[in-house]
mmCIF file of C-alpha atoms and ligand atoms in Angstrom:
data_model
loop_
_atom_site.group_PDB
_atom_site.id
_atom_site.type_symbol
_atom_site.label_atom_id
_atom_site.label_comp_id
_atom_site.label_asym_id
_atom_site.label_seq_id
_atom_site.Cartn_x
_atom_site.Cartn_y
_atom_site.Cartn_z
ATOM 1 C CA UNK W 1026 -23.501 -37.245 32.570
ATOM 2 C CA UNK W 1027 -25.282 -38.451 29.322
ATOM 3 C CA UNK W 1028 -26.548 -41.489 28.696
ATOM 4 C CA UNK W 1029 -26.602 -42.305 24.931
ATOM 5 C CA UNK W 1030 -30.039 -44.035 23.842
ATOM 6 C CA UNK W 1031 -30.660 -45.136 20.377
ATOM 7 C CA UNK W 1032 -34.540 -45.223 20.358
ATOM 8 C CA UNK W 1033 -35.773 -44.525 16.949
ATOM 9 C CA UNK W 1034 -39.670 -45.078 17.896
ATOM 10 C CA UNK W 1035 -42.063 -42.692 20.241
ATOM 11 C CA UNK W 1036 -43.732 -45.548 21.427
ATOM 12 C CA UNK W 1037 -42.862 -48.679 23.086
ATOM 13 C CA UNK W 1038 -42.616 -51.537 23.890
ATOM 14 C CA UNK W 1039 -39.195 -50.803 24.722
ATOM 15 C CA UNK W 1040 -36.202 -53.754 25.608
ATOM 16 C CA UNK W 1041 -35.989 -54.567 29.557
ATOM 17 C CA UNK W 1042 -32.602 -53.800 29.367
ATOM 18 C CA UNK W 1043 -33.036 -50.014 27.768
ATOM 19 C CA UNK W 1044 -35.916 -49.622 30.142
ATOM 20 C CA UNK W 1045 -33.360 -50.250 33.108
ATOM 21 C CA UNK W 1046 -30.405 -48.275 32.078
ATOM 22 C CA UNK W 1047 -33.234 -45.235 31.122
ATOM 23 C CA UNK W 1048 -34.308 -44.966 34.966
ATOM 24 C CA UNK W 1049 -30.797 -45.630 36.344
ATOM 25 C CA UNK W 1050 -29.565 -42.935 34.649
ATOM 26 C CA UNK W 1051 -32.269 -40.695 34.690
ATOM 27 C CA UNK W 1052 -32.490 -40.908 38.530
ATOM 28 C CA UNK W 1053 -28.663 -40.793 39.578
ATOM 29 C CA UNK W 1054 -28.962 -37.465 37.266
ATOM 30 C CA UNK W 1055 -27.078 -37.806 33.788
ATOM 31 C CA UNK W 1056 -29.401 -36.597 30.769
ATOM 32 C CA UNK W 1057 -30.826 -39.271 28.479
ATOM 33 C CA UNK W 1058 -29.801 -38.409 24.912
ATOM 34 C CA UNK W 1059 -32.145 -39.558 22.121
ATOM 35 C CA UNK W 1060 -29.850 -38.754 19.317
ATOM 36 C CA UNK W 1061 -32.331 -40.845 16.767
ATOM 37 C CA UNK W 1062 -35.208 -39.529 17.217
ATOM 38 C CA UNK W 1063 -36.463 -36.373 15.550
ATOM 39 C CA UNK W 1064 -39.527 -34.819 15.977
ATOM 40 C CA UNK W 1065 -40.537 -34.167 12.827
ATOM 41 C CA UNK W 1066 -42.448 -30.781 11.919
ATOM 42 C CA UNK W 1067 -44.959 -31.100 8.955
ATOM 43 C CA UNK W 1068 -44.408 -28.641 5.957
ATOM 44 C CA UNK W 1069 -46.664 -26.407 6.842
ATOM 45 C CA UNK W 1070 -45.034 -26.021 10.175
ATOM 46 C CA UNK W 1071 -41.805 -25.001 8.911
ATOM 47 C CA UNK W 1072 -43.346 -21.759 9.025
ATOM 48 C CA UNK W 1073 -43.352 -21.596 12.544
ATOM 49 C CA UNK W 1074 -39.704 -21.596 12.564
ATOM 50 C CA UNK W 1075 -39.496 -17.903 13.184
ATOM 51 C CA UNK W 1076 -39.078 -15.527 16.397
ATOM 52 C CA UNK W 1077 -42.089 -13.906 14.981
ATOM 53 C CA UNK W 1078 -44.667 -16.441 16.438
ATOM 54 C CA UNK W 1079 -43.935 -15.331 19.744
ATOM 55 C CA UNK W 1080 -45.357 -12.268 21.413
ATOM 56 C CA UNK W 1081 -42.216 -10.820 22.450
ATOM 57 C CA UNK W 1082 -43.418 -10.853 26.196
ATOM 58 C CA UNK W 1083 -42.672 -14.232 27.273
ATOM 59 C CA UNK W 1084 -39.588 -16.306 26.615
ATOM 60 C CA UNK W 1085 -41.701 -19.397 25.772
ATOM 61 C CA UNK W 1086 -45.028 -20.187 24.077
ATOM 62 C CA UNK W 1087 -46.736 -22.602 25.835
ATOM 63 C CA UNK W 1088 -49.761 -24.461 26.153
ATOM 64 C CA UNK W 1089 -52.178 -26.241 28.421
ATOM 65 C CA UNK W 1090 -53.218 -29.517 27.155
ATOM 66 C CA UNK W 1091 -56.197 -30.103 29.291
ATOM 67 C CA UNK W 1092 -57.849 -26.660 28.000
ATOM 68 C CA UNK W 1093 -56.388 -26.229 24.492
ATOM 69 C CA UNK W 1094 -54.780 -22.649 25.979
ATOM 70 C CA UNK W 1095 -51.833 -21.398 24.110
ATOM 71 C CA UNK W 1096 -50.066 -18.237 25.717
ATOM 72 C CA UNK W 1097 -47.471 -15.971 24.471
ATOM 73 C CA UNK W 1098 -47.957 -16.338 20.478
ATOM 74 C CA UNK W 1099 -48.643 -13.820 18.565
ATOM 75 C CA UNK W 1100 -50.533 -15.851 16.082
ATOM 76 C CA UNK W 1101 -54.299 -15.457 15.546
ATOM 77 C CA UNK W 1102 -57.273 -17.797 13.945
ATOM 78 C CA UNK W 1103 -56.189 -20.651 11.771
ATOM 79 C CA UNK W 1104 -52.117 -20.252 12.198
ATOM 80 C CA UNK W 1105 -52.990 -20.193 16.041
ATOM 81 C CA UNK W 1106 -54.503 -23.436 15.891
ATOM 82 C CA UNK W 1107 -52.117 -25.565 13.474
ATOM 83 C CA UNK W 1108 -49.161 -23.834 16.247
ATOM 84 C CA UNK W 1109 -50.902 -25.538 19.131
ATOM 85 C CA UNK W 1110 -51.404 -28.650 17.359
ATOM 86 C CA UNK W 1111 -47.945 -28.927 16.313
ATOM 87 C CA UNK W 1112 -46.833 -28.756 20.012
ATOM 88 C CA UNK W 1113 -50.194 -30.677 21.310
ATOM 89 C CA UNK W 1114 -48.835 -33.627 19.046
ATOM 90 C CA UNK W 1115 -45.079 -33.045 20.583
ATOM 91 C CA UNK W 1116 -46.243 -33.337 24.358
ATOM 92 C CA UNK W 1117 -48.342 -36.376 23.048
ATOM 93 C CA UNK W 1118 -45.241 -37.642 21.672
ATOM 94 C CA UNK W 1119 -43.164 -37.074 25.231
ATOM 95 C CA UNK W 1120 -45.451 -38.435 27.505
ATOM 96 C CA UNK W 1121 -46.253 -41.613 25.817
ATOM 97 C CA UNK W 1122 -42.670 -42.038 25.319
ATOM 98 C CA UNK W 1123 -42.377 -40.803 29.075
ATOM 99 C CA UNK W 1124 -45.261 -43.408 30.076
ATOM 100 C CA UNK W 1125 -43.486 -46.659 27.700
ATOM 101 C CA UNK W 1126 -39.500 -46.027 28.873
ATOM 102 C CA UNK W 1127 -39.949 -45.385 32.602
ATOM 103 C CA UNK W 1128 -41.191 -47.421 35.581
ATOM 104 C CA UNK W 1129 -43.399 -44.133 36.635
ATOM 105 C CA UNK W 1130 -46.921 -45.208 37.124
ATOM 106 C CA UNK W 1131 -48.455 -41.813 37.491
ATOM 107 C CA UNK W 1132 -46.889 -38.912 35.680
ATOM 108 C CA UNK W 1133 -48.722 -35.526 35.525
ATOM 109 C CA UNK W 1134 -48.269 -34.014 32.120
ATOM 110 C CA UNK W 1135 -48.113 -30.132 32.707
ATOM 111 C CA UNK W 1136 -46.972 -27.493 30.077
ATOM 112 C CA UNK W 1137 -45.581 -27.540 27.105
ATOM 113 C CA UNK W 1138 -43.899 -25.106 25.860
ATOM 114 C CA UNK W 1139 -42.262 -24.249 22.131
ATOM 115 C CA UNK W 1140 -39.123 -21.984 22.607
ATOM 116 C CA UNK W 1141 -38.462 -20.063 19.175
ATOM 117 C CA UNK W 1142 -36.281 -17.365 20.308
ATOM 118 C CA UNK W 1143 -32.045 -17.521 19.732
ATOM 119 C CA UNK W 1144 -30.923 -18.155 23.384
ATOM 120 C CA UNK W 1145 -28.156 -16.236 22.820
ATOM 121 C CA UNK W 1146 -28.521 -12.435 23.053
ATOM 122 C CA UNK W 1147 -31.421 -11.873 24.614
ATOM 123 C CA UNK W 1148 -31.158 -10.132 28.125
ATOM 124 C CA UNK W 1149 -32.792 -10.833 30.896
ATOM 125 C CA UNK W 1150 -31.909 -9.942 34.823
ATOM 126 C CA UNK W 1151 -29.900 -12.569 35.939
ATOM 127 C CA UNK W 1152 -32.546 -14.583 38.015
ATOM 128 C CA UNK W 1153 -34.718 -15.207 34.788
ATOM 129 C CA UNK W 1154 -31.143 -16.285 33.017
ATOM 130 C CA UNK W 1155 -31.424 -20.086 31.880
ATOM 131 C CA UNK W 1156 -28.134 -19.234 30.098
ATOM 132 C CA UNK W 1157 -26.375 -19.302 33.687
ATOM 133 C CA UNK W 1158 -25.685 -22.800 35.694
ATOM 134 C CA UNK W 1159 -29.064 -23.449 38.004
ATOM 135 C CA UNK W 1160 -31.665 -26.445 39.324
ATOM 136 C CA UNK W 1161 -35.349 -25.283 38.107
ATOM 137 C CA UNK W 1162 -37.615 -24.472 40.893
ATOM 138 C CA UNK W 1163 -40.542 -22.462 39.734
ATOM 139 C CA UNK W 1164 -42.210 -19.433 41.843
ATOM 140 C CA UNK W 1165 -46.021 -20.028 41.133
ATOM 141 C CA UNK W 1166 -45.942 -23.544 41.142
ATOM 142 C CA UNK W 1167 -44.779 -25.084 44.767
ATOM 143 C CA UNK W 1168 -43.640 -28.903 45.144
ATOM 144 C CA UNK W 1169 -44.090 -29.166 48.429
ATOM 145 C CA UNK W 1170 -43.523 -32.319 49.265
ATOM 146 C CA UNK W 1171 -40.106 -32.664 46.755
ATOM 147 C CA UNK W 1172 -42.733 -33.491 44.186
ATOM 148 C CA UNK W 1173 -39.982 -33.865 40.741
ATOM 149 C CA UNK W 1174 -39.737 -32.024 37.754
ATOM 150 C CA UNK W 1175 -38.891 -34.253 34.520
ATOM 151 C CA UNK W 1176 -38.660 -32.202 31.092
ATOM 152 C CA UNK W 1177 -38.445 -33.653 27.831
ATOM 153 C CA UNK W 1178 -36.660 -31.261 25.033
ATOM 154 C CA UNK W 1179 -36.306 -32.081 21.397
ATOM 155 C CA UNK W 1180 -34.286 -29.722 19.065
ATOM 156 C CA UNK W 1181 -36.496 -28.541 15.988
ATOM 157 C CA UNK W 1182 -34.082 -26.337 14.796
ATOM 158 C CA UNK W 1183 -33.499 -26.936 10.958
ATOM 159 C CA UNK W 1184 -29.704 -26.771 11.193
ATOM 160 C CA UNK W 1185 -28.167 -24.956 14.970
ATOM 161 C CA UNK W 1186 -27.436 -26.891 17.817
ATOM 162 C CA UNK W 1187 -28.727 -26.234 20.994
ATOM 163 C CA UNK W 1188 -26.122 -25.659 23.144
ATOM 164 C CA UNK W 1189 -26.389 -26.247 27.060
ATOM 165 C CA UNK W 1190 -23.945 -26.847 30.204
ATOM 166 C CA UNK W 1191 -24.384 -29.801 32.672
ATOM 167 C CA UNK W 1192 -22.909 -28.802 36.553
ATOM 168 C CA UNK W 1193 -21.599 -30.567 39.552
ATOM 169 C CA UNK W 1194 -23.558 -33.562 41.277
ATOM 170 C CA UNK W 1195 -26.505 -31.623 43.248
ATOM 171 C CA UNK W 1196 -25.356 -33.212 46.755
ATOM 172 C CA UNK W 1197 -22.064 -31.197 45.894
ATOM 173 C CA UNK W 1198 -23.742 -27.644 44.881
ATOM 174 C CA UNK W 1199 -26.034 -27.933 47.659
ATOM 175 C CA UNK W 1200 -23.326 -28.789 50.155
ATOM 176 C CA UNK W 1201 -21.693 -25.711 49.227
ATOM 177 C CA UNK W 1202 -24.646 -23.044 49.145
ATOM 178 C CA UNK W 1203 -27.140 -24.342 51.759
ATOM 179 C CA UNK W 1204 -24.844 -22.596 54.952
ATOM 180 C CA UNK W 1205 -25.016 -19.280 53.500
ATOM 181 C CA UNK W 1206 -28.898 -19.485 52.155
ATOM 182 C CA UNK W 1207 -30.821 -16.829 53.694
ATOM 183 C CA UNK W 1208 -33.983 -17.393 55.795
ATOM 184 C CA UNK W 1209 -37.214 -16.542 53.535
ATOM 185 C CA UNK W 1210 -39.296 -14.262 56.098
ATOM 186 C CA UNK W 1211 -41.804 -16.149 58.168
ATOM 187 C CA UNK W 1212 -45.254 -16.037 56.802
ATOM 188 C CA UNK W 1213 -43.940 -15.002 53.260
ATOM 189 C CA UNK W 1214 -45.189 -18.499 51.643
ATOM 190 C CA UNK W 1215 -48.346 -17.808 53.658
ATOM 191 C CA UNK W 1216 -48.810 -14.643 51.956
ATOM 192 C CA UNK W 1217 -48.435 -15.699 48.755
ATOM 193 C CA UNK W 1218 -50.624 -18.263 48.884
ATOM 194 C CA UNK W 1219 -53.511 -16.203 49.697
ATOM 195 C CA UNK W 1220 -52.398 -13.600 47.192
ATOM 196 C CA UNK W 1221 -52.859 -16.191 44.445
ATOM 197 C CA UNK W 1222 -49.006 -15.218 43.741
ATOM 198 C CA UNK W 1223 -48.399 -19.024 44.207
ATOM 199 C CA UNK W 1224 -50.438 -22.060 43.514
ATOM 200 C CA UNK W 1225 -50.942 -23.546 46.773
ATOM 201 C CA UNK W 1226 -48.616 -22.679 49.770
ATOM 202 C CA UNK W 1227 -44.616 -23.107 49.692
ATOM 203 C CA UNK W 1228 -42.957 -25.802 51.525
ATOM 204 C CA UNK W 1229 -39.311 -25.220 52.599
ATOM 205 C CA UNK W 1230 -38.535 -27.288 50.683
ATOM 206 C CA UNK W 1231 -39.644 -24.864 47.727
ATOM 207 C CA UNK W 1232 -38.178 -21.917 49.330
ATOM 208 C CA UNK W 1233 -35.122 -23.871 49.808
ATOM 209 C CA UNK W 1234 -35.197 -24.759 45.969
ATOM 210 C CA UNK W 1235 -35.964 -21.203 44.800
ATOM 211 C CA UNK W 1236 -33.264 -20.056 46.811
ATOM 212 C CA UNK W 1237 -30.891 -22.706 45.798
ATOM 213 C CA UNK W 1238 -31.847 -21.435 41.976
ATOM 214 C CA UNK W 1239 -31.260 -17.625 42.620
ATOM 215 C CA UNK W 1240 -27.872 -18.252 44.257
ATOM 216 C CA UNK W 1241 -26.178 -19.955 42.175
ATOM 217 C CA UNK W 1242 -26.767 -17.380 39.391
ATOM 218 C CA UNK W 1243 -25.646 -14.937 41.600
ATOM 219 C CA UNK W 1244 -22.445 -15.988 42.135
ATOM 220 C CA UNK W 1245 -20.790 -15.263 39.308
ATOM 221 C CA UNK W 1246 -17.393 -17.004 40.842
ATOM 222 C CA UNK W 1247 -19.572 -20.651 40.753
ATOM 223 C CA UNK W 1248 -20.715 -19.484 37.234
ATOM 224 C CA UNK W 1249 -17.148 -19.024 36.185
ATOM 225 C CA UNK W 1250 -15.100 -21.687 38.008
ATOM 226 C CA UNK W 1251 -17.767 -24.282 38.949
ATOM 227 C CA UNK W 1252 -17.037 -27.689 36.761
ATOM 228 C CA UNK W 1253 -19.041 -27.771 34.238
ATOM 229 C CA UNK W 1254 -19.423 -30.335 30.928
ATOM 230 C CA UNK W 1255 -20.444 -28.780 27.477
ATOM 231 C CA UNK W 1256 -23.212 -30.521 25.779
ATOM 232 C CA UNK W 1257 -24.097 -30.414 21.945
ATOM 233 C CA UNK W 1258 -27.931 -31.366 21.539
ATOM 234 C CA UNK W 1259 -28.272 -31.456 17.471
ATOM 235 C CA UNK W 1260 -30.862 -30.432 15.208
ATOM 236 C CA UNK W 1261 -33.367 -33.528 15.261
ATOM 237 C CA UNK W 1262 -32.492 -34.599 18.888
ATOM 238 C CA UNK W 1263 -34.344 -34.726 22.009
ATOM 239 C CA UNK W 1264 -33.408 -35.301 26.047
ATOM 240 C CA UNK W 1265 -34.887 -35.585 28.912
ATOM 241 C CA UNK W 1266 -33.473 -34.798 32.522
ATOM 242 C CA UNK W 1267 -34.307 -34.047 35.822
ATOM 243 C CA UNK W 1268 -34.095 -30.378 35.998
ATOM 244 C CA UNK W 1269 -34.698 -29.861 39.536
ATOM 245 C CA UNK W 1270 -31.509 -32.043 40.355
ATOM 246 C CA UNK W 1271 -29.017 -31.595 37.426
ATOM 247 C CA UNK W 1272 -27.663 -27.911 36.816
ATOM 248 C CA UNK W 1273 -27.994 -26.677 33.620
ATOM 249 C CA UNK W 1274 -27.479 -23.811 31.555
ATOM 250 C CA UNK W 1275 -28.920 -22.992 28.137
ATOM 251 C CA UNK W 1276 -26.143 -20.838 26.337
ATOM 252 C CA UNK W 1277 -27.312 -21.325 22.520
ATOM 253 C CA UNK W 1278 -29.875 -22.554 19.782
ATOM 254 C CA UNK W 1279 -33.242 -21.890 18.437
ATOM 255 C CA UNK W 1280 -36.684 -24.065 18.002
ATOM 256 C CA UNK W 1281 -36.895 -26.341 20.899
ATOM 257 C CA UNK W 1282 -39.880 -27.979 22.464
ATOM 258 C CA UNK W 1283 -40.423 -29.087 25.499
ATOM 259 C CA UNK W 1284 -43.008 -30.787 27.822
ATOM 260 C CA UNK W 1285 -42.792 -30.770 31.746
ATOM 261 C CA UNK W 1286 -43.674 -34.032 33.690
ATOM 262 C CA UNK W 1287 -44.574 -34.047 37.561
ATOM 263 C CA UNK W 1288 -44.089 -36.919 39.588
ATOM 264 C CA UNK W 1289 -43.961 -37.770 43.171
ATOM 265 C CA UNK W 1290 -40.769 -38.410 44.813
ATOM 266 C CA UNK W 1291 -42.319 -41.995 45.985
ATOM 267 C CA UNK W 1292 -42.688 -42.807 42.351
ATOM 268 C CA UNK W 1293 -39.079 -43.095 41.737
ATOM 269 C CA UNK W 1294 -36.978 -46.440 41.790
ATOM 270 C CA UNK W 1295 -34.819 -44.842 44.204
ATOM 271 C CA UNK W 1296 -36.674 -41.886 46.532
ATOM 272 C CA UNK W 1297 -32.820 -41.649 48.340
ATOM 273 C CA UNK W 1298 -31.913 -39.747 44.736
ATOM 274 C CA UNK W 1299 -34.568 -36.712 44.965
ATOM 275 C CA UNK W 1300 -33.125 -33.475 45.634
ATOM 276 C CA UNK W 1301 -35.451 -33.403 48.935
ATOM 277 C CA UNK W 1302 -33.709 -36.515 50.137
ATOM 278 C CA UNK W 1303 -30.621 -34.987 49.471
ATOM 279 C CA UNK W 1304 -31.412 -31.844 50.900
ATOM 280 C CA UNK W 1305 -32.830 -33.692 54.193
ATOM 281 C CA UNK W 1306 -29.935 -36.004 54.639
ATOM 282 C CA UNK W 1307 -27.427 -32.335 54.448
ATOM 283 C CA UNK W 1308 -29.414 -30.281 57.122
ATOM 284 C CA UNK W 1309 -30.263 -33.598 59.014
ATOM 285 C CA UNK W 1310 -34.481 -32.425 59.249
ATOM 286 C CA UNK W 1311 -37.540 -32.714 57.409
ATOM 287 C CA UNK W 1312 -37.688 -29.918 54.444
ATOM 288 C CA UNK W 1313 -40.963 -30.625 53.483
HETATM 289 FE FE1 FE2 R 904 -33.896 -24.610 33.643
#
């Protein structure tokens, strides 16, 4: 469930050996732990450390790398600018680590995001509730094709934890829930995609995803009883996981970053391991 790896540098070259065990790992869905290596804020970014920065609207502030956009801060001129560098200098930091560890040959680099709200107590309905047990599949953003979503995390938080729950294999969760999934209405994903509600049209095997996502934190039984291992990420950590395969809950901590990777499924060491193999192998037809 977590694979222990003592890198203390963001770039490589990295040992053969580490380099195996990383993608092994990765891809049969544990969490690699990087319990050495902090990302390290600069003095005048300590001040960032606050709920304030954020605009109150949007869970995360995040940015665009290839435009410079930052959304969701509530920080103006100069402040604005040394914020987005701070977490332009993090996602640098992620994907070259990303690009030096892993076998990948093309990775996208999508958002980043900084996350400087306490997990716990906020409220939220319970479909926009990391802290419950879930796979990410995201609404506006289809994979169509089982395309994979790798995050990278690091805990900035001066002295909390962040505190998060790792679920059942994915073959096992999805064995459970795909019989009593409900059909998305024909023409739905079609809609969308014209609306501009979605970028690009939904496969099935999005809808299948973004079904799988909304029913397990509706089931408050599976929340309760499911098995489920407690992880400890400390302050001056970071992890990375596939978080379209392995269920996870956030349920505590403040000032985490994190960068989203892309990649597609025929990228991987082992293509049998993505959740759309999976998923394809259970209903015994094409999802994509
Ligand atoms: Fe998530």
């Amino acid at each position: 469930m977590l694979e222990e790896l003592p890198l203390t540098q963001w770039k490589g070259p990295y040992d053969a050996d580490t380099k195996a065990r990383a993608v092994a790992a990765l891809e049969s869905g544990a969490v690699l732990f990087f319990p050495r290596l902090p990302f390290r804020l600069l003095n005048s970014e300590t001040q960032f450390l606050t709920a304030g920065v954020a605009d109150g609207k949007a869970k995360n502030i995040s940015l665009d790398h290839t435009t410079g956009r930052m959304q969701a801060s509530s920080l103006t001129g100069d402040k604005a600018q040394a914020l987005a560098a701070m977490i332009e200098r993090f996602g640098a930091g992620a994907a070259s680590l990303v690009r030096d560890l892993l076998p990948y040959r093309e990775v996208e680099r999508a958002r980043t995001s900084f996350r400087p709200v306490q997990v716990k107590g906020r409220s939220y309905s319970k479909i926009s509730d990391d802290r419950l047990l879930h796979v990410d599949a995201f609404p506006s953003r289809p994979m169509r094709d089982g395309r994979r979503i790798l995050r990278f995390f690091a805990n900035v938080a001066p002295d909390s934890p962040r505190h998060w729950h790792v679920g059942e294999p994915f073959e096992d969760f999805a064995r459970a829930f795909l019989p009593r999934l409900t059909p998305h209405p024909p023409g739905r994903s079609w809609l969308y995609d014209k609306l501009g509600v979605t970028r690009g049209r939904r496969s099935r095997y999005d809808e299948t995803m973004l079904s799988l996502h909304d029913a397990a934190k509706r089931d408050d039984a599976f929340q309760q009883t499911s098995p489920q291992d407690a992880i400890s990420f400390p302050p001056g950590s970071c992890w990375l996981v596939f978080t379209d395969v392995v269920l996870h809950a956030a349920l505590g901590g403040e000032f985490a970053l994190e960068q989203t990777f892309h990649l597609d499924v025929g990228q991987m060491a082992d293509p049998a391991k993505a959740p759309i193999k999976v998923l394809e192998r259970l209903r015994g037809e094409s999802v994509a």
